[in-house]
């Protein structure tokens, strides 16, 4: 498994499989669209400044995809701080079979949480002591190999929330340290939040999902923001904890 930079793919991407070329080309067009700017300003900055890293994985419903994702995220965690201020890992999955089956949003949602649970099971490192283990704690964040990440998922099934729509199944991981200066306690963070929300409403054409809040706020739970529904609905409990406990019961 390899991590790629934008500059490398721009120069050598023609040697990749067609589905990989298509996925990256669409991603570039989406973040480079000036008439309809993508809402995530740090993401756009990271893309154009070559801060992002990209990976490709097989059919996300297979076991091998989980192993590939774990390998990519472990490699990324070891070099993330060297990649730039607006770091993120973007992983594209070969979801052509799911698309032919016309998988719906809730199917992708279950798949997303299954992958995060599998990642946790494959994680050889201890959970960071400063991060709560309960997803229903406002300070909780998904962690892998000792690093906390904000996870973002986009799918082919999303239609209403265009900011969560992508031709193939996609998961992005943003290291928590990226948000050190982007939070509600800084003037820069407050201004950036306002700009992102304005762009989000314009991009989607509907109000922002009610689950979108700030990390650490008492009424905020990060897991709720990882995978947004195509409407305003929310899950009552975090699937990660439920699946994690299911793994434990099976093994015992």
GROMACS .gro file of C-alpha atoms in nm:
model
  252
    1UNK     CA    1   0.000   0.000   0.000
    2UNK     CA    2   0.128   0.344  -0.094
    3UNK     CA    3   0.050   0.702   0.001
    4UNK     CA    4   0.043   0.952  -0.283
    5UNK     CA    5   0.073   1.329  -0.310
    6UNK     CA    6  -0.130   1.542  -0.548
    7UNK     CA    7   0.186   1.639  -0.733
    8UNK     CA    8   0.288   1.275  -0.784
    9UNK     CA    9  -0.055   1.175  -0.917
   10UNK     CA   10  -0.064   1.480  -1.145
   11UNK     CA   11   0.261   1.362  -1.301
   12UNK     CA   12   0.226   0.983  -1.290
   13UNK     CA   13  -0.146   0.917  -1.246
   14UNK     CA   14  -0.200   0.800  -1.602
   15UNK     CA   15  -0.040   0.470  -1.503
   16UNK     CA   16  -0.308   0.400  -1.241
   17UNK     CA   17  -0.624   0.191  -1.286
   18UNK     CA   18  -0.908   0.378  -1.451
   19UNK     CA   19  -1.128   0.386  -1.140
   20UNK     CA   20  -0.844   0.543  -0.943
   21UNK     CA   21  -0.782   0.806  -1.209
   22UNK     CA   22  -1.153   0.887  -1.221
   23UNK     CA   23  -1.183   0.917  -0.843
   24UNK     CA   24  -0.885   1.149  -0.810
   25UNK     CA   25  -0.990   1.360  -1.111
   26UNK     CA   26  -1.334   1.413  -0.959
   27UNK     CA   27  -1.181   1.501  -0.623
   28UNK     CA   28  -0.956   1.757  -0.787
   29UNK     CA   29  -1.245   1.907  -0.984
   30UNK     CA   30  -1.459   1.927  -0.671
   31UNK     CA   31  -1.194   2.108  -0.464
   32UNK     CA   32  -1.085   2.324  -0.755
   33UNK     CA   33  -1.432   2.448  -0.851
   34UNK     CA   34  -1.429   2.828  -0.821
   35UNK     CA   35  -1.791   2.886  -0.922
   36UNK     CA   36  -1.920   2.654  -0.651
   37UNK     CA   37  -1.645   2.648  -0.383
   38UNK     CA   38  -1.627   2.336  -0.172
   39UNK     CA   39  -1.719   2.428   0.191
   40UNK     CA   40  -1.411   2.284   0.367
   41UNK     CA   41  -1.165   2.572   0.338
   42UNK     CA   42  -0.878   2.389   0.516
   43UNK     CA   43  -0.933   2.093   0.284
   44UNK     CA   44  -0.910   2.313  -0.024
   45UNK     CA   45  -0.596   2.479   0.111
   46UNK     CA   46  -0.442   2.142   0.189
   47UNK     CA   47  -0.516   2.012  -0.160
   48UNK     CA   48  -0.366   2.307  -0.345
   49UNK     CA   49  -0.064   2.324  -0.112
   50UNK     CA   50   0.004   1.952  -0.158
   51UNK     CA   51  -0.054   1.886   0.213
   52UNK     CA   52  -0.297   1.600   0.156
   53UNK     CA   53  -0.205   1.237   0.112
   54UNK     CA   54  -0.410   0.991  -0.088
   55UNK     CA   55  -0.461   0.616  -0.074
   56UNK     CA   56  -0.665   0.360  -0.265
   57UNK     CA   57  -0.831   0.046  -0.128
   58UNK     CA   58  -1.031  -0.244  -0.268
   59UNK     CA   59  -1.403  -0.317  -0.232
   60UNK     CA   60  -1.489  -0.181   0.116
   61UNK     CA   61  -1.710  -0.481   0.191
   62UNK     CA   62  -1.409  -0.716   0.188
   63UNK     CA   63  -1.173  -0.802   0.473
   64UNK     CA   64  -0.873  -0.701   0.264
   65UNK     CA   65  -1.004  -0.343   0.245
   66UNK     CA   66  -0.991  -0.311   0.624
   67UNK     CA   67  -0.632  -0.436   0.630
   68UNK     CA   68  -0.539  -0.197   0.350
   69UNK     CA   69  -0.702   0.094   0.532
   70UNK     CA   70  -0.518   0.008   0.853
   71UNK     CA   71  -0.188  -0.007   0.665
   72UNK     CA   72  -0.249   0.329   0.499
   73UNK     CA   73  -0.354   0.502   0.820
   74UNK     CA   74  -0.057   0.365   1.013
   75UNK     CA   75   0.184   0.485   0.744
   76UNK     CA   76   0.010   0.820   0.735
   77UNK     CA   77   0.024   0.872   1.110
   78UNK     CA   78   0.402   0.834   1.098
   79UNK     CA   79   0.450   1.115   0.843
   80UNK     CA   80   0.142   1.337   0.888
   81UNK     CA   81   0.318   1.614   1.082
   82UNK     CA   82   0.569   1.651   0.801
   83UNK     CA   83   0.305   1.705   0.531
   84UNK     CA   84   0.187   2.056   0.616
   85UNK     CA   85  -0.052   2.266   0.821
   86UNK     CA   86  -0.370   2.138   0.657
   87UNK     CA   87  -0.297   1.767   0.670
   88UNK     CA   88  -0.547   1.495   0.581
   89UNK     CA   89  -0.548   1.142   0.447
   90UNK     CA   90  -0.807   1.074   0.177
   91UNK     CA   91  -0.882   0.711   0.094
   92UNK     CA   92  -1.082   0.615  -0.215
   93UNK     CA   93  -1.247   0.270  -0.222
   94UNK     CA   94  -1.334   0.060  -0.524
   95UNK     CA   95  -1.710   0.069  -0.469
   96UNK     CA   96  -1.820  -0.015  -0.823
   97UNK     CA   97  -2.005  -0.327  -0.708
   98UNK     CA   98  -2.196  -0.131  -0.444
   99UNK     CA   99  -2.288   0.129  -0.703
  100UNK     CA  100  -2.420  -0.137  -0.940
  101UNK     CA  101  -2.627  -0.272  -0.652
  102UNK     CA  102  -2.755   0.082  -0.590
  103UNK     CA  103  -2.660   0.073  -0.223
  104UNK     CA  104  -2.845   0.328  -0.012
  105UNK     CA  105  -2.716   0.578   0.241
  106UNK     CA  106  -2.792   0.358   0.543
  107UNK     CA  107  -2.600   0.069   0.387
  108UNK     CA  108  -2.295   0.291   0.342
  109UNK     CA  109  -2.339   0.415   0.697
  110UNK     CA  110  -2.323   0.061   0.835
  111UNK     CA  111  -2.024  -0.011   0.615
  112UNK     CA  112  -1.843   0.300   0.737
  113UNK     CA  113  -1.883   0.205   1.104
  114UNK     CA  114  -1.783  -0.153   1.028
  115UNK     CA  115  -1.459  -0.028   0.877
  116UNK     CA  116  -1.382   0.193   1.177
  117UNK     CA  117  -1.453  -0.099   1.409
  118UNK     CA  118  -1.225  -0.324   1.203
  119UNK     CA  119  -0.956  -0.055   1.218
  120UNK     CA  120  -0.982  -0.054   1.595
  121UNK     CA  121  -0.950  -0.432   1.606
  122UNK     CA  122  -0.639  -0.414   1.390
  123UNK     CA  123  -0.484  -0.137   1.597
  124UNK     CA  124  -0.175  -0.260   1.782
  125UNK     CA  125  -0.130   0.059   1.988
  126UNK     CA  126  -0.296   0.154   2.315
  127UNK     CA  127  -0.580   0.406   2.311
  128UNK     CA  128  -0.435   0.751   2.402
  129UNK     CA  129  -0.479   0.825   2.773
  130UNK     CA  130  -0.600   1.182   2.711
  131UNK     CA  131  -0.885   1.071   2.482
  132UNK     CA  132  -1.200   0.926   2.647
  133UNK     CA  133  -1.301   0.577   2.535
  134UNK     CA  134  -1.671   0.657   2.545
  135UNK     CA  135  -1.798   0.808   2.213
  136UNK     CA  136  -2.070   0.987   2.408
  137UNK     CA  137  -1.808   1.200   2.581
  138UNK     CA  138  -1.763   1.542   2.407
  139UNK     CA  139  -1.384   1.491   2.410
  140UNK     CA  140  -1.399   1.154   2.235
  141UNK     CA  141  -1.238   1.115   1.893
  142UNK     CA  142  -1.158   0.806   1.688
  143UNK     CA  143  -0.797   0.701   1.746
  144UNK     CA  144  -0.557   0.477   1.559
  145UNK     CA  145  -0.195   0.397   1.636
  146UNK     CA  146  -0.201   0.649   1.919
  147UNK     CA  147  -0.332   0.940   1.709
  148UNK     CA  148  -0.682   1.096   1.732
  149UNK     CA  149  -0.854   1.169   1.400
  150UNK     CA  150  -1.168   1.336   1.275
  151UNK     CA  151  -1.318   1.098   1.018
  152UNK     CA  152  -1.526   1.218   0.723
  153UNK     CA  153  -1.728   0.997   0.490
  154UNK     CA  154  -1.882   1.067   0.149
  155UNK     CA  155  -2.080   0.822  -0.064
  156UNK     CA  156  -2.237   0.780  -0.409
  157UNK     CA  157  -2.579   0.747  -0.243
  158UNK     CA  158  -2.594   1.096  -0.093
  159UNK     CA  159  -2.803   1.322  -0.313
  160UNK     CA  160  -2.939   1.603  -0.094
  161UNK     CA  161  -2.622   1.689   0.097
  162UNK     CA  162  -2.391   1.743  -0.200
  163UNK     CA  163  -2.096   1.805   0.034
  164UNK     CA  164  -2.126   1.438   0.136
  165UNK     CA  165  -2.170   1.305  -0.217
  166UNK     CA  166  -1.886   1.147  -0.413
  167UNK     CA  167  -1.875   0.903  -0.708
  168UNK     CA  168  -1.704   0.636  -0.497
  169UNK     CA  169  -1.703   0.551  -0.126
  170UNK     CA  170  -1.454   0.788   0.040
  171UNK     CA  171  -1.318   0.827   0.392
  172UNK     CA  172  -1.090   1.113   0.498
  173UNK     CA  173  -0.896   1.130   0.824
  174UNK     CA  174  -0.789   1.467   0.966
  175UNK     CA  175  -0.542   1.458   1.257
  176UNK     CA  176  -0.683   1.631   1.564
  177UNK     CA  177  -0.381   1.865   1.584
  178UNK     CA  178  -0.494   2.029   1.258
  179UNK     CA  179  -0.777   2.183   1.459
  180UNK     CA  180  -0.555   2.333   1.731
  181UNK     CA  181  -0.596   2.679   1.579
  182UNK     CA  182  -0.937   2.611   1.429
  183UNK     CA  183  -1.172   2.607   1.726
  184UNK     CA  184  -1.436   2.821   1.891
  185UNK     CA  185  -1.183   2.966   2.138
  186UNK     CA  186  -0.981   3.151   1.873
  187UNK     CA  187  -1.080   3.450   1.662
  188UNK     CA  188  -0.945   3.276   1.353
  189UNK     CA  189  -1.147   2.966   1.433
  190UNK     CA  190  -1.467   3.163   1.484
  191UNK     CA  191  -1.426   3.344   1.151
  192UNK     CA  192  -1.339   3.023   0.971
  193UNK     CA  193  -1.638   2.843   1.117
  194UNK     CA  194  -1.870   3.119   0.997
  195UNK     CA  195  -1.720   3.112   0.647
  196UNK     CA  196  -1.742   2.732   0.625
  197UNK     CA  197  -2.105   2.727   0.741
  198UNK     CA  198  -2.200   2.992   0.486
  199UNK     CA  199  -2.033   2.796   0.209
  200UNK     CA  200  -2.192   2.473   0.330
  201UNK     CA  201  -2.543   2.612   0.314
  202UNK     CA  202  -2.476   2.755  -0.031
  203UNK     CA  203  -2.315   2.433  -0.156
  204UNK     CA  204  -2.586   2.198  -0.029
  205UNK     CA  205  -2.877   2.434  -0.079
  206UNK     CA  206  -3.019   2.336   0.262
  207UNK     CA  207  -2.941   2.425   0.626
  208UNK     CA  208  -2.641   2.257   0.787
  209UNK     CA  209  -2.708   1.928   0.963
  210UNK     CA  210  -2.795   1.989   1.331
  211UNK     CA  211  -2.515   1.751   1.441
  212UNK     CA  212  -2.242   1.984   1.312
  213UNK     CA  213  -2.093   2.149   1.620
  214UNK     CA  214  -1.751   2.217   1.777
  215UNK     CA  215  -1.519   1.962   1.934
  216UNK     CA  216  -1.537   1.971   2.314
  217UNK     CA  217  -1.872   2.148   2.342
  218UNK     CA  218  -2.096   1.975   2.595
  219UNK     CA  219  -2.369   1.912   2.337
  220UNK     CA  220  -2.128   1.794   2.068
  221UNK     CA  221  -2.034   1.437   1.984
  222UNK     CA  222  -1.773   1.394   1.715
  223UNK     CA  223  -1.899   1.055   1.598
  224UNK     CA  224  -2.227   1.213   1.492
  225UNK     CA  225  -2.042   1.427   1.238
  226UNK     CA  226  -1.837   1.149   1.079
  227UNK     CA  227  -2.125   1.018   0.871
  228UNK     CA  228  -2.417   1.255   0.813
  229UNK     CA  229  -2.754   1.137   0.691
  230UNK     CA  230  -2.901   1.286   0.375
  231UNK     CA  231  -3.171   1.449   0.588
  232UNK     CA  232  -3.166   1.587   0.944
  233UNK     CA  233  -3.195   1.251   1.117
  234UNK     CA  234  -2.936   1.119   1.364
  235UNK     CA  235  -2.849   0.787   1.522
  236UNK     CA  236  -2.937   0.761   1.891
  237UNK     CA  237  -2.621   0.569   1.983
  238UNK     CA  238  -2.271   0.545   1.840
  239UNK     CA  239  -2.238   0.228   1.624
  240UNK     CA  240  -1.867   0.210   1.703
  241UNK     CA  241  -1.924   0.120   2.067
  242UNK     CA  242  -2.200  -0.127   1.982
  243UNK     CA  243  -1.987  -0.305   1.722
  244UNK     CA  244  -1.685  -0.301   1.952
  245UNK     CA  245  -1.885  -0.471   2.227
  246UNK     CA  246  -2.019  -0.722   1.975
  247UNK     CA  247  -1.660  -0.815   1.881
  248UNK     CA  248  -1.580  -0.870   2.249
  249UNK     CA  249  -1.885  -1.095   2.303
  250UNK     CA  250  -1.797  -1.305   1.996
  251UNK     CA  251  -1.439  -1.353   2.112
  252UNK     CA  252  -1.539  -1.441   2.465
   0.00000   0.00000   0.00000
